[in-house]
CSV table of C-alpha atoms and ligand atoms in Angstrom, one decimal:
chain,number,residue,atom,x,y,z
Y,1,MET,CA,73.1,80.9,55.7
Y,2,ALA,CA,76.4,81.6,53.2
Y,3,ASP,CA,78.7,84.1,55.0
Y,4,THR,CA,79.3,86.3,53.2
Y,5,ILE,CA,83.9,88.1,52.5
Y,6,GLU,CA,84.3,91.0,51.2
Y,7,VAL,CA,87.8,91.1,49.4
Y,8,LEU,CA,91.0,93.8,51.3
Y,9,ILE,CA,93.1,91.9,49.0
Y,10,PRO,CA,93.0,90.6,45.4
Y,11,GLU,CA,94.6,87.8,44.5
Y,12,GLU,CA,96.4,89.8,41.9
Y,13,GLN,CA,98.1,91.5,44.0
Y,14,ILE,CA,99.2,89.6,46.6
Y,15,ASP,CA,100.7,88.2,43.6
Y,16,THR,CA,102.1,91.7,42.7
Y,17,ARG,CA,103.1,92.0,46.2
Y,18,ILE,CA,105.2,88.4,46.2
Y,19,ARG,CA,107.0,89.0,43.0
Y,20,GLU,CA,108.0,91.8,45.3
Y,21,LEU,CA,109.2,90.4,48.5
Y,22,ALA,CA,110.4,87.7,46.5
Y,23,LYS,CA,113.1,89.1,44.6
Y,24,GLN,CA,114.4,91.6,48.1
Y,25,ILE,CA,114.8,88.4,50.0
Y,26,ASP,CA,117.2,87.1,46.5
Y,27,SER,CA,119.3,89.9,46.6
Y,28,GLU,CA,119.6,89.8,50.3
Y,29,TYR,CA,120.9,86.2,50.1
Y,30,ALA,CA,122.5,86.5,47.2
Y,31,GLY,CA,125.0,83.4,47.0
Y,32,LYS,CA,123.4,81.7,50.2
Y,33,SER,CA,120.4,79.0,50.4
Y,34,VAL,CA,117.6,79.4,52.9
Y,35,THR,CA,115.9,77.7,54.6
Y,36,LEU,CA,111.9,78.7,54.3
Y,37,PHE,CA,110.6,77.1,58.3
Y,38,VAL,CA,106.8,77.4,56.7
Y,39,THR,CA,104.6,77.2,60.0
Y,40,LEU,CA,101.5,75.4,59.3
Y,41,LYS,CA,98.5,75.3,58.3
Y,42,GLY,CA,98.2,79.0,57.2
Y,43,ALA,CA,101.2,79.8,55.7
Y,44,CYS,CA,101.0,77.3,53.4
Y,45,PHE,CA,99.3,78.7,50.5
Y,46,PHE,CA,102.2,81.7,51.0
Y,47,ALA,CA,105.4,79.8,51.1
Y,48,CYS,CA,104.7,78.4,48.2
Y,49,GLU,CA,104.1,81.2,46.1
Y,50,LEU,CA,106.7,82.6,47.1
Y,51,ALA,CA,109.3,79.1,46.9
Y,52,LYS,CA,108.3,79.4,43.6
Y,53,ARG,CA,108.9,83.3,42.9
Y,54,MET,CA,113.3,82.8,44.7
Y,55,THR,CA,115.7,81.8,42.5
Y,56,VAL,CA,118.0,80.9,45.6
Y,57,PRO,CA,118.8,77.2,47.0
Y,58,ILE,CA,116.1,76.9,49.2
Y,59,PHE,CA,114.7,74.0,51.6
Y,60,MET,CA,111.4,73.9,53.3
Y,61,GLU,CA,110.6,72.6,56.3
Y,62,TYR,CA,107.2,73.0,58.4
Y,63,ILE,CA,106.5,73.5,62.1
Y,64,GLN,CA,103.7,74.3,64.2
Y,65,ALA,CA,102.4,76.4,67.3
Y,66,ALA,CA,99.6,76.0,68.8
Y,67,SER,CA,98.6,78.6,71.5
Y,68,TYR,CA,96.9,78.0,75.0
Y,69,GLU,CA,95.3,81.3,76.5
Y,70,GLY,CA,95.5,80.1,80.0
Y,71,THR,CA,93.8,82.1,82.9
Y,72,SER,CA,96.9,84.5,82.6
Y,73,SER,CA,96.8,87.1,79.9
Y,74,THR,CA,100.2,85.2,78.4
Y,75,GLY,CA,99.1,82.7,76.1
Y,76,THR,CA,101.7,79.7,76.1
Y,77,ILE,CA,103.1,78.0,73.3
Y,78,THR,CA,103.5,74.7,72.1
Y,79,MET,CA,105.6,72.8,68.9
Y,80,LYS,CA,102.9,70.7,68.2
Y,81,LEU,CA,105.1,70.2,65.0
Y,82,ASP,CA,109.0,70.8,65.9
Y,83,VAL,CA,112.2,70.5,63.9
Y,84,PRO,CA,115.3,68.7,64.4
Y,85,ASP,CA,118.3,70.4,65.6
Y,86,ASP,CA,120.1,69.9,62.7
Y,87,ALA,CA,118.3,71.5,60.2
Y,88,VAL,CA,118.6,74.6,61.6
Y,89,ALA,CA,122.1,74.9,63.5
Y,90,GLY,CA,124.3,77.2,60.9
Y,91,LYS,CA,121.9,77.4,58.8
Y,92,HIS,CA,119.7,80.7,57.6
Y,93,VAL,CA,116.7,80.4,58.5
Y,94,ILE,CA,113.6,82.6,57.2
Y,95,ILE,CA,110.1,81.5,59.1
Y,96,VAL,CA,107.6,81.9,57.3
Y,97,GLU,CA,104.1,82.9,58.7
Y,98,ASP,CA,100.8,84.0,57.6
Y,99,VAL,CA,99.6,86.8,60.2
Y,100,ILE,CA,101.0,88.1,62.4
Y,101,ASP,CA,98.9,89.5,65.5
Y,102,THR,CA,99.3,89.5,68.9
Y,103,GLY,CA,103.4,88.3,68.6
Y,104,ARG,CA,102.8,85.1,71.0
Y,105,THR,CA,103.8,82.9,68.6
Y,106,LEU,CA,106.4,84.9,66.4
Y,107,ALA,CA,108.1,85.5,69.8
Y,108,ALA,CA,108.0,81.7,71.2
Y,109,VAL,CA,108.7,80.3,67.9
Y,110,LYS,CA,111.5,83.1,67.2
Y,111,ASP,CA,113.3,82.3,70.5
Y,112,LEU,CA,112.7,78.4,70.0
Y,113,MET,CA,114.9,78.5,66.7
Y,114,GLN,CA,117.5,81.3,68.6
Y,115,ALA,CA,118.2,78.0,70.5
Y,116,ARG,CA,119.3,76.6,67.5
Y,117,ASN,CA,122.1,78.3,66.7
Y,118,PRO,CA,121.0,79.3,63.0
Y,119,ALA,CA,123.4,81.3,60.6
Y,120,SER,CA,121.3,83.6,61.1
Y,121,LEU,CA,117.1,84.3,61.4
Y,122,ALA,CA,114.2,86.3,59.6
Y,123,VAL,CA,110.4,86.1,59.9
Y,124,CYS,CA,108.9,86.7,55.9
Y,125,SER,CA,105.0,87.3,56.9
Y,126,LEU,CA,102.2,87.9,53.9
Y,127,LEU,CA,100.1,89.8,57.0
Y,128,ASP,CA,100.8,92.3,60.1
Y,129,LYS,CA,97.7,93.4,61.9
Y,130,HIS,CA,100.5,95.5,63.3
Y,131,GLU,CA,97.9,97.3,66.0
Y,132,CYS,CA,97.0,93.9,67.7
Y,133,ARG,CA,100.3,92.9,69.1
Y,134,VAL,CA,99.8,92.1,72.5
Y,135,VAL,CA,104.5,91.2,72.8
Y,136,PRO,CA,106.7,93.7,70.7
Y,137,PHE,CA,107.3,92.0,67.3
Y,138,GLU,CA,108.8,92.9,64.2
Y,139,GLY,CA,109.3,90.8,60.8
Y,140,ASP,CA,111.7,91.8,58.6
Y,141,TYR,CA,109.0,91.6,55.3
Y,142,ILE,CA,106.1,92.2,55.8
Y,143,GLY,CA,103.6,91.8,52.5
Y,144,PHE,CA,100.5,93.4,53.9
Y,145,SER,CA,100.1,95.8,56.7
Y,146,ILE,CA,95.9,95.7,57.4
Y,147,GLY,CA,93.8,96.8,59.9
Y,148,ASN,CA,92.6,94.3,63.3
Y,149,ASP,CA,89.9,93.0,61.2
Y,150,PHE,CA,89.4,89.3,61.0
Y,151,VAL,CA,90.7,88.3,57.8
Y,152,VAL,CA,90.1,84.5,55.4
Y,153,GLY,CA,91.7,83.2,52.6
Y,154,TYR,CA,95.1,82.5,51.1
Y,155,GLY,CA,95.7,79.8,54.0
Y,156,LEU,CA,94.4,82.0,56.8
Y,157,ASP,CA,90.9,80.0,58.4
Y,158,TRP,CA,87.6,81.0,60.6
Y,159,ASP,CA,87.0,78.1,62.2
Y,160,GLN,CA,89.2,75.7,59.6
Y,161,LYS,CA,87.0,77.2,56.7
Y,162,TYR,CA,87.9,79.3,53.6
Y,163,ARG,CA,91.7,78.9,53.5
Y,164,ASN,CA,91.2,77.9,50.1
Y,165,LEU,CA,90.0,81.5,49.0
Y,166,PRO,CA,92.3,83.4,46.1
Y,167,TYR,CA,92.3,86.5,47.8
Y,168,ILE,CA,92.2,87.8,51.3
Y,169,GLY,CA,88.5,88.7,52.6
Y,170,ILE,CA,86.7,90.3,55.7
Y,171,VAL,CA,83.8,88.1,56.7
Y,172,ARG,CA,80.7,89.8,57.0
V,208,IMP,P1,99.8,85.8,67.2
V,208,IMP,O1,100.2,86.7,66.6
V,208,IMP,O2,100.3,84.7,68.4
V,208,IMP,O3,98.5,86.4,67.8
V,208,IMP,O4,99.3,84.4,66.3
V,208,IMP,C1,99.5,84.6,65.2
V,208,IMP,C2,98.3,83.4,65.0
V,208,IMP,O5,96.9,83.4,64.9
V,208,IMP,C3,98.4,83.3,62.9
V,208,IMP,O6,99.1,82.5,63.0
V,208,IMP,C4,97.1,83.3,62.6
V,208,IMP,O7,96.5,81.3,62.8
V,208,IMP,C5,96.1,82.5,63.5
V,208,IMP,N1,95.2,84.5,63.9
V,208,IMP,C6,95.8,86.3,63.5
V,208,IMP,N2,95.1,86.3,63.6
V,208,IMP,C7,93.8,85.9,62.5
V,208,IMP,C8,93.4,86.6,60.9
V,208,IMP,O8,92.7,87.5,61.1
V,208,IMP,N3,92.8,85.4,60.8
V,208,IMP,C9,93.1,84.1,60.5
V,208,IMP,N4,93.6,83.5,61.5
V,208,IMP,C10,93.8,84.9,62.0
V,209,MG,MG1,99.1,80.8,62.0
């Protein structure tokens, strides 16, 4: 039987919010160029929409982190797709993510990026599930703060399904 998806954030609302984020980032990075580090796979839908609405010069890079839950409660993050140091050093870097959940992935990715000496480093996430944090982590640009429901769509998957939904939904 097909899953039922309840719309949590409709497409029009996402579009409006992405325009606002792009405008805010544009004004805060005026006169600079920005390198967007898109975390695969989920954030690419959001990152493309954001990039198209930004007017400062941008460069796009892609990273992929994989998390493994060990026997301890601290997940280990490894990079499945990494980038050369010269894509980061001296650059104004914004990591673009789909959702911040426990905070483990971004805390690790941000440390890895920081070690490569960017001129500046920020995190932009479409969604923030703040109440799910296991490690302390704050994003700099957040589209929407949501509760602890598992969400799909706009790049987010459930077992690789539903990434292409044009809205954010909850599987019921
Ligand atoms: P965390 O912040 O390290 O826990 O992990 C964030 C990653 O977990 C995200 O990049 C997503 O890939 C995945 N994730 C967390 N919550 C959800 C969700 O509600 N739907 C789909 N993927 C999720
Ligand atoms: Mg992700």
